[in-house]
Amino acid sequence: MIQESSKRLVRRFFGNNAESYEKVVSLTTFGRDAYWKDEIIKRIKECNSVLDLACGTGILTFKIAEKFPESKITGVDITKRYLEIAKRKLNPHHKISFLLDDAENLSLDTKFDCITSSYIPKYCNPYILIERCLYHLNPHGRIILHDFTYPKSKPIRLLWNLYFAILQMVGVFVPGWKDVFKDLPKLIRSENWVDKCKGIMERNGMIVEARYLTMDCSAILTGTKKV
Ligand SMILES: C[S@@+](CC[C@H](N)C(=O)[O-])C[C@H]1O[C@@H](n2cnc3c(N)ncnc32)[C@H](O)[C@@H]1O
């Protein structure tokens, strides 16, 4: 079977649902999305610049700006409609710029103290993603990646699979989300982004901490550059 390319999958998943994204992510994660993003923010040290990859509608980007109002923040996303929604939320006091670009092809002439991303690892080749992050990272910089994970314990897996089976049925009635609710669990089950990204970061001389959250349904990987 020919596997769908990740770029095609991203277009299929996000091409037609930007307007409802924030409501859907909050409802389907039972509000855990906000908690996971707060956990990402907690791991950002004092910094002058932050790159938020796959920023989407900017939920995390604006939270970072709230905590670090003096930092220069750049949000990058590959889906134009998501970025348009993020840009609509900008105020003159924000030091945020949004760029339409592919995180796996990114080549900015700026380096950042911190690189964050919520929900990108499963859509990227881990080697390319980490290589691009390291390219854009300042000495002493930090990479903080977050995404869903497939729980390890059998009873939790049972609940997790049941939940996604229900979501798949509900998805038929939610415009723009049918494909995501159907195919997201397969993608999460097939990925082992935490171990892969952790290994690559460690081989590149980073100190890495993996923290699993909400009964192992998601994880945050924090890598700090040794100097
Ligand atoms: C589930 S949304 C997450 C948005 C945001 N990070 C958040 O947590 O609310 C996933 C986003 O990843 C973006 N994306 C996927 N692959 C990407 C890539 N290679 N480069 C940039 N953005 C990407 C999609 O366009 C989409 O906006």
PDB file of N, CA, C and O in Angstrom, residues 116-172:
ATOM      1  N   THR A 116       9.181  26.198  20.053  1.00  0.00           N
ATOM      2  CA  THR A 116       8.076  25.410  20.606  1.00  0.00           C
ATOM      3  C   THR A 116       7.261  24.821  19.458  1.00  0.00           C
ATOM      4  O   THR A 116       7.291  25.337  18.340  1.00  0.00           O
ATOM      5  N   SER A 117       6.539  23.763  19.756  1.00  0.00           N
ATOM      6  CA  SER A 117       5.542  23.304  18.800  1.00  0.00           C
ATOM      7  C   SER A 117       4.547  22.370  19.475  1.00  0.00           C
ATOM      8  O   SER A 117       4.929  21.439  20.176  1.00  0.00           O
ATOM      9  N   SER A 118       3.288  22.665  19.263  1.00  0.00           N
ATOM     10  CA  SER A 118       2.246  21.810  19.793  1.00  0.00           C
ATOM     11  C   SER A 118       1.587  21.110  18.610  1.00  0.00           C
ATOM     12  O   SER A 118       1.042  21.781  17.719  1.00  0.00           O
ATOM     13  N   TYR A 119       1.667  19.814  18.598  1.00  0.00           N
ATOM     14  CA  TYR A 119       1.037  18.942  17.596  1.00  0.00           C
ATOM     15  C   TYR A 119       1.758  18.865  16.248  1.00  0.00           C
ATOM     16  O   TYR A 119       1.140  18.493  15.269  1.00  0.00           O
ATOM     17  N   ILE A 120       3.052  19.181  16.189  1.00  0.00           N
ATOM     18  CA  ILE A 120       3.722  19.025  14.885  1.00  0.00           C
ATOM     19  C   ILE A 120       4.422  17.672  14.703  1.00  0.00           C
ATOM     20  O   ILE A 120       4.449  17.153  13.579  1.00  0.00           O
ATOM     21  N   PRO A 121       5.016  17.048  15.756  1.00  0.00           N
ATOM     22  CA  PRO A 121       5.902  15.907  15.470  1.00  0.00           C
ATOM     23  C   PRO A 121       5.297  14.819  14.599  1.00  0.00           C
ATOM     24  O   PRO A 121       5.970  14.277  13.728  1.00  0.00           O
ATOM     25  N   LYS A 122       4.015  14.521  14.802  1.00  0.00           N
ATOM     26  CA  LYS A 122       3.441  13.373  14.051  1.00  0.00           C
ATOM     27  C   LYS A 122       3.314  13.652  12.557  1.00  0.00           C
ATOM     28  O   LYS A 122       3.085  12.736  11.774  1.00  0.00           O
ATOM     29  N   TYR A 123       3.425  14.925  12.148  1.00  0.00           N
ATOM     30  CA  TYR A 123       3.309  15.252  10.722  1.00  0.00           C
ATOM     31  C   TYR A 123       4.664  15.405  10.039  1.00  0.00           C
ATOM     32  O   TYR A 123       4.711  15.750   8.862  1.00  0.00           O
ATOM     33  N   CYS A 124       5.760  15.193  10.790  1.00  0.00           N
ATOM     34  CA  CYS A 124       7.082  15.494  10.223  1.00  0.00           C
ATOM     35  C   CYS A 124       8.019  14.305  10.317  1.00  0.00           C
ATOM     36  O   CYS A 124       7.884  13.450  11.191  1.00  0.00           O
ATOM     37  N   ASN A 125       9.013  14.323   9.430  1.00  0.00           N
ATOM     38  CA  ASN A 125      10.132  13.397   9.561  1.00  0.00           C
ATOM     39  C   ASN A 125      10.970  13.884  10.754  1.00  0.00           C
ATOM     40  O   ASN A 125      11.431  15.031  10.756  1.00  0.00           O
ATOM     41  N   PRO A 126      11.153  13.045  11.775  1.00  0.00           N
ATOM     42  CA  PRO A 126      11.812  13.538  12.995  1.00  0.00           C
ATOM     43  C   PRO A 126      13.241  14.056  12.755  1.00  0.00           C
ATOM     44  O   PRO A 126      13.665  15.011  13.398  1.00  0.00           O
ATOM     45  N   TYR A 127      13.959  13.406  11.808  1.00  0.00           N
ATOM     46  CA  TYR A 127      15.339  13.846  11.532  1.00  0.00           C
ATOM     47  C   TYR A 127      15.337  15.253  10.953  1.00  0.00           C
ATOM     48  O   TYR A 127      16.107  16.127  11.377  1.00  0.00           O
ATOM     49  N   ILE A 128      14.426  15.488   9.985  1.00  0.00           N
ATOM     50  CA  ILE A 128      14.377  16.813   9.343  1.00  0.00           C
ATOM     51  C   ILE A 128      13.892  17.862  10.348  1.00  0.00           C
ATOM     52  O   ILE A 128      14.440  18.961  10.435  1.00  0.00           O
ATOM     53  N   LEU A 129      12.862  17.496  11.118  1.00  0.00           N
ATOM     54  CA  LEU A 129      12.304  18.449  12.085  1.00  0.00           C
ATOM     55  C   LEU A 129      13.374  18.914  13.084  1.00  0.00           C
ATOM     56  O   LEU A 129      13.569  20.109  13.300  1.00  0.00           O
ATOM     57  N   ILE A 130      14.081  17.943  13.680  1.00  0.00           N
ATOM     58  CA  ILE A 130      15.087  18.305  14.694  1.00  0.00           C
ATOM     59  C   ILE A 130      16.261  19.052  14.037  1.00  0.00           C
ATOM     60  O   ILE A 130      16.779  20.020  14.599  1.00  0.00           O
ATOM     61  N   GLU A 131      16.629  18.630  12.839  1.00  0.00           N
ATOM     62  CA  GLU A 131      17.732  19.313  12.137  1.00  0.00           C
ATOM     63  C   GLU A 131      17.361  20.779  11.898  1.00  0.00           C
ATOM     64  O   GLU A 131      18.161  21.682  12.117  1.00  0.00           O
ATOM     65  N   ARG A 132      16.114  21.027  11.465  1.00  0.00           N
ATOM     66  CA  ARG A 132      15.658  22.413  11.212  1.00  0.00           C
ATOM     67  C   ARG A 132      15.585  23.204  12.531  1.00  0.00           C
ATOM     68  O   ARG A 132      15.897  24.387  12.577  1.00  0.00           O
ATOM     69  N   CYS A 133      15.157  22.528  13.592  1.00  0.00           N
ATOM     70  CA  CYS A 133      15.097  23.207  14.898  1.00  0.00           C
ATOM     71  C   CYS A 133      16.508  23.603  15.338  1.00  0.00           C
ATOM     72  O   CYS A 133      16.744  24.751  15.740  1.00  0.00           O
ATOM     73  N   LEU A 134      17.446  22.647  15.231  1.00  0.00           N
ATOM     74  CA  LEU A 134      18.819  22.941  15.677  1.00  0.00           C
ATOM     75  C   LEU A 134      19.432  24.070  14.847  1.00  0.00           C
ATOM     76  O   LEU A 134      20.150  24.919  15.365  1.00  0.00           O
ATOM     77  N   TYR A 135      19.109  24.099  13.555  1.00  0.00           N
ATOM     78  CA  TYR A 135      19.621  25.148  12.671  1.00  0.00           C
ATOM     79  C   TYR A 135      19.168  26.533  13.161  1.00  0.00           C
ATOM     80  O   TYR A 135      19.886  27.514  13.031  1.00  0.00           O
ATOM     81  N   HIS A 136      17.929  26.594  13.697  1.00  0.00           N
ATOM     82  CA  HIS A 136      17.372  27.901  14.095  1.00  0.00           C
ATOM     83  C   HIS A 136      17.552  28.208  15.584  1.00  0.00           C
ATOM     84  O   HIS A 136      16.984  29.178  16.079  1.00  0.00           O
ATOM     85  N   LEU A 137      18.328  27.383  16.280  1.00  0.00           N
ATOM     86  CA  LEU A 137      18.427  27.540  17.738  1.00  0.00           C
ATOM     87  C   LEU A 137      19.721  28.239  18.158  1.00  0.00           C
ATOM     88  O   LEU A 137      20.805  27.920  17.655  1.00  0.00           O
ATOM     89  N   ASN A 138      19.597  29.191  19.088  1.00  0.00           N
ATOM     90  CA  ASN A 138      20.777  29.860  19.654  1.00  0.00           C
ATOM     91  C   ASN A 138      21.522  28.929  20.605  1.00  0.00           C
ATOM     92  O   ASN A 138      20.933  27.982  21.131  1.00  0.00           O
ATOM     93  N   PRO A 139      22.814  29.187  20.858  1.00  0.00           N
ATOM     94  CA  PRO A 139      23.508  28.420  21.903  1.00  0.00           C
ATOM     95  C   PRO A 139      22.721  28.560  23.213  1.00  0.00           C
ATOM     96  O   PRO A 139      22.157  29.625  23.465  1.00  0.00           O
ATOM     97  N   HIS A 140      22.682  27.531  23.998  1.00  0.00           N
ATOM     98  CA  HIS A 140      21.894  27.470  25.246  1.00  0.00           C
ATOM     99  C   HIS A 140      20.390  27.418  24.984  1.00  0.00           C
ATOM    100  O   HIS A 140      19.593  27.494  25.920  1.00  0.00           O
ATOM    101  N   GLY A 141      20.003  27.344  23.690  1.00  0.00           N
ATOM    102  CA  GLY A 141      18.576  27.383  23.357  1.00  0.00           C
ATOM    103  C   GLY A 141      17.851  26.110  23.747  1.00  0.00           C
ATOM    104  O   GLY A 141      18.462  25.105  24.126  1.00  0.00           O
ATOM    105  N   ARG A 142      16.529  26.177  23.652  1.00  0.00           N
ATOM    106  CA  ARG A 142      15.701  25.043  24.095  1.00  0.00           C
ATOM    107  C   ARG A 142      14.630  24.711  23.043  1.00  0.00           C
ATOM    108  O   ARG A 142      14.030  25.622  22.464  1.00  0.00           O
ATOM    109  N   ILE A 143      14.432  23.407  22.824  1.00  0.00           N
ATOM    110  CA  ILE A 143      13.355  22.960  21.930  1.00  0.00           C
ATOM    111  C   ILE A 143      12.289  22.288  22.794  1.00  0.00           C
ATOM    112  O   ILE A 143      12.609  21.409  23.603  1.00  0.00           O
ATOM    113  N   ILE A 144      11.037  22.708  22.625  1.00  0.00           N
ATOM    114  CA  ILE A 144       9.950  22.089  23.402  1.00  0.00           C
ATOM    115  C   ILE A 144       8.878  21.586  22.430  1.00  0.00           C
ATOM    116  O   ILE A 144       8.209  22.383  21.773  1.00  0.00           O
ATOM    117  N   LEU A 145       8.787  20.266  22.332  1.00  0.00           N
ATOM    118  CA  LEU A 145       7.829  19.664  21.392  1.00  0.00           C
ATOM    119  C   LEU A 145       6.721  18.965  22.167  1.00  0.00           C
ATOM    120  O   LEU A 145       6.990  18.267  23.153  1.00  0.00           O
ATOM    121  N   HIS A 146       5.510  19.147  21.671  1.00  0.00           N
ATOM    122  CA  HIS A 146       4.368  18.486  22.318  1.00  0.00           C
ATOM    123  C   HIS A 146       3.503  17.803  21.249  1.00  0.00           C
ATOM    124  O   HIS A 146       3.368  18.325  20.138  1.00  0.00           O
ATOM    125  N   ASP A 147       2.967  16.658  21.596  1.00  0.00           N
ATOM    126  CA  ASP A 147       2.004  16.022  20.677  1.00  0.00           C
ATOM    127  C   ASP A 147       1.263  14.906  21.415  1.00  0.00           C
ATOM    128  O   ASP A 147       1.594  14.554  22.555  1.00  0.00           O
ATOM    129  N   PHE A 148       0.292  14.334  20.715  1.00  0.00           N
ATOM    130  CA  PHE A 148      -0.431  13.183  21.266  1.00  0.00           C
ATOM    131  C   PHE A 148       0.478  11.961  21.292  1.00  0.00           C
ATOM    132  O   PHE A 148       1.405  11.841  20.476  1.00  0.00           O
ATOM    133  N   THR A 149       0.176  11.044  22.197  1.00  0.00           N
ATOM    134  CA  THR A 149       0.884   9.761  22.239  1.00  0.00           C
ATOM    135  C   THR A 149      -0.153   8.649  22.459  1.00  0.00           C
ATOM    136  O   THR A 149      -1.252   8.913  22.972  1.00  0.00           O
ATOM    137  N   TYR A 150       0.224   7.452  22.069  1.00  0.00           N
ATOM    138  CA  TYR A 150      -0.672   6.294  22.283  1.00  0.00           C
ATOM    139  C   TYR A 150      -0.354   5.715  23.659  1.00  0.00           C
ATOM    140  O   TYR A 150       0.781   5.291  23.907  1.00  0.00           O
ATOM    141  N   PRO A 151      -1.331   5.724  24.575  1.00  0.00           N
ATOM    142  CA  PRO A 151      -1.044   5.277  25.947  1.00  0.00           C
ATOM    143  C   PRO A 151      -0.497   3.844  25.987  1.00  0.00           C
ATOM    144  O   PRO A 151      -0.800   3.028  25.120  1.00  0.00           O
ATOM    145  N   LYS A 152       0.298   3.554  27.042  1.00  0.00           N
ATOM    146  CA  LYS A 152       0.933   2.228  27.109  1.00  0.00           C
ATOM    147  C   LYS A 152       0.065   1.210  27.836  1.00  0.00           C
ATOM    148  O   LYS A 152       0.079   0.036  27.510  1.00  0.00           O
ATOM    149  N   SER A 153      -0.695   1.690  28.836  1.00  0.00           N
ATOM    150  CA  SER A 153      -1.438   0.718  29.649  1.00  0.00           C
ATOM    151  C   SER A 153      -2.679   0.198  28.896  1.00  0.00           C
ATOM    152  O   SER A 153      -3.369   0.961  28.206  1.00  0.00           O
ATOM    153  N   LYS A 154      -2.935  -1.104  29.051  1.00  0.00           N
ATOM    154  CA  LYS A 154      -4.016  -1.752  28.285  1.00  0.00           C
ATOM    155  C   LYS A 154      -5.393  -1.141  28.569  1.00  0.00           C
ATOM    156  O   LYS A 154      -6.130  -0.842  27.630  1.00  0.00           O
ATOM    157  N   PRO A 155      -5.781  -0.948  29.872  1.00  0.00           N
ATOM    158  CA  PRO A 155      -7.114  -0.382  30.112  1.00  0.00           C
ATOM    159  C   PRO A 155      -7.262   1.032  29.535  1.00  0.00           C
ATOM    160  O   PRO A 155      -8.311   1.370  29.003  1.00  0.00           O
ATOM    161  N   ILE A 156      -6.195   1.816  29.616  1.00  0.00           N
ATOM    162  CA  ILE A 156      -6.281   3.187  29.057  1.00  0.00           C
ATOM    163  C   ILE A 156      -6.393   3.113  27.537  1.00  0.00           C
ATOM    164  O   ILE A 156      -7.144   3.873  26.916  1.00  0.00           O
ATOM    165  N   ARG A 157      -5.653   2.177  26.937  1.00  0.00           N
ATOM    166  CA  ARG A 157      -5.747   2.002  25.476  1.00  0.00           C
ATOM    167  C   ARG A 157      -7.184   1.666  25.056  1.00  0.00           C
ATOM    168  O   ARG A 157      -7.674   2.159  24.053  1.00  0.00           O
ATOM    169  N   LEU A 158      -7.817   0.830  25.876  1.00  0.00           N
ATOM    170  CA  LEU A 158      -9.193   0.430  25.571  1.00  0.00           C
ATOM    171  C   LEU A 158     -10.114   1.666  25.540  1.00  0.00           C
ATOM    172  O   LEU A 158     -10.894   1.861  24.612  1.00  0.00           O
ATOM    173  N   LEU A 159      -9.988   2.494  26.594  1.00  0.00           N
ATOM    174  CA  LEU A 159     -10.794   3.720  26.672  1.00  0.00           C
ATOM    175  C   LEU A 159     -10.473   4.657  25.522  1.00  0.00           C
ATOM    176  O   LEU A 159     -11.349   5.263  24.909  1.00  0.00           O
ATOM    177  N   TRP A 160      -9.164   4.780  25.245  1.00  0.00           N
ATOM    178  CA  TRP A 160      -8.668   5.674  24.184  1.00  0.00           C
ATOM    179  C   TRP A 160      -9.279   5.253  22.840  1.00  0.00           C
ATOM    180  O   TRP A 160      -9.797   6.080  22.097  1.00  0.00           O
ATOM    181  N   ASN A 161      -9.254   3.959  22.539  1.00  0.00           N
ATOM    182  CA  ASN A 161      -9.788   3.461  21.265  1.00  0.00           C
ATOM    183  C   ASN A 161     -11.304   3.635  21.196  1.00  0.00           C
ATOM    184  O   ASN A 161     -11.846   3.984  20.151  1.00  0.00           O
ATOM    185  N   LEU A 162     -11.960   3.427  22.350  1.00  0.00           N
ATOM    186  CA  LEU A 162     -13.410   3.608  22.400  1.00  0.00           C
ATOM    187  C   LEU A 162     -13.747   5.078  22.135  1.00  0.00           C
ATOM    188  O   LEU A 162     -14.656   5.402  21.352  1.00  0.00           O
ATOM    189  N   TYR A 163     -12.983   5.967  22.773  1.00  0.00           N
ATOM    190  CA  TYR A 163     -13.228   7.402  22.598  1.00  0.00           C
ATOM    191  C   TYR A 163     -13.090   7.806  21.126  1.00  0.00           C
ATOM    192  O   TYR A 163     -13.931   8.507  20.569  1.00  0.00           O
ATOM    193  N   PHE A 164     -12.024   7.333  20.461  1.00  0.00           N
ATOM    194  CA  PHE A 164     -11.832   7.695  19.060  1.00  0.00           C
ATOM    195  C   PHE A 164     -12.894   7.051  18.158  1.00  0.00           C
ATOM    196  O   PHE A 164     -13.259   7.618  17.127  1.00  0.00           O
ATOM    197  N   ALA A 165     -13.395   5.875  18.562  1.00  0.00           N
ATOM    198  CA  ALA A 165     -14.466   5.245  17.772  1.00  0.00           C
ATOM    199  C   ALA A 165     -15.726   6.117  17.847  1.00  0.00           C
ATOM    200  O   ALA A 165     -16.420   6.321  16.843  1.00  0.00           O
ATOM    201  N   ILE A 166     -15.976   6.672  19.051  1.00  0.00           N
ATOM    202  CA  ILE A 166     -17.148   7.561  19.198  1.00  0.00           C
ATOM    203  C   ILE A 166     -16.922   8.841  18.377  1.00  0.00           C
ATOM    204  O   ILE A 166     -17.798   9.295  17.644  1.00  0.00           O
ATOM    205  N   LEU A 167     -15.692   9.400  18.494  1.00  0.00           N
ATOM    206  CA  LEU A 167     -15.382  10.627  17.741  1.00  0.00           C
ATOM    207  C   LEU A 167     -15.570  10.415  16.240  1.00  0.00           C
ATOM    208  O   LEU A 167     -16.042  11.298  15.532  1.00  0.00           O
ATOM    209  N   GLN A 168     -15.153   9.233  15.778  1.00  0.00           N
ATOM    210  CA  GLN A 168     -15.279   8.934  14.349  1.00  0.00           C
ATOM    211  C   GLN A 168     -16.756   8.994  13.914  1.00  0.00           C
ATOM    212  O   GLN A 168     -17.073   9.534  12.855  1.00  0.00           O
ATOM    213  N   MET A 169     -17.643   8.490  14.785  1.00  0.00           N
ATOM    214  CA  MET A 169     -19.083   8.530  14.447  1.00  0.00           C
ATOM    215  C   MET A 169     -19.586   9.972  14.485  1.00  0.00           C
ATOM    216  O   MET A 169     -20.303  10.415  13.591  1.00  0.00           O
ATOM    217  N   VAL A 170     -19.138  10.722  15.520  1.00  0.00           N
ATOM    218  CA  VAL A 170     -19.566  12.119  15.648  1.00  0.00           C
ATOM    219  C   VAL A 170     -19.050  12.943  14.459  1.00  0.00           C
ATOM    220  O   VAL A 170     -19.724  13.838  13.945  1.00  0.00           O
ATOM    221  N   GLY A 171     -17.830  12.602  14.000  1.00  0.00           N
ATOM    222  CA  GLY A 171     -17.154  13.358  12.943  1.00  0.00           C
ATOM    223  C   GLY A 171     -17.959  13.466  11.660  1.00  0.00           C
ATOM    224  O   GLY A 171     -17.838  14.450  10.924  1.00  0.00           O
ATOM    225  N   VAL A 172     -18.807  12.478  11.416  1.00  0.00           N
ATOM    226  CA  VAL A 172     -19.638  12.488  10.208  1.00  0.00           C
ATOM    227  C   VAL A 172     -20.531  13.734  10.185  1.00  0.00           C
ATOM    228  O   VAL A 172     -20.876  14.264   9.130  1.00  0.00           O
TER     229      VAL A 172
END
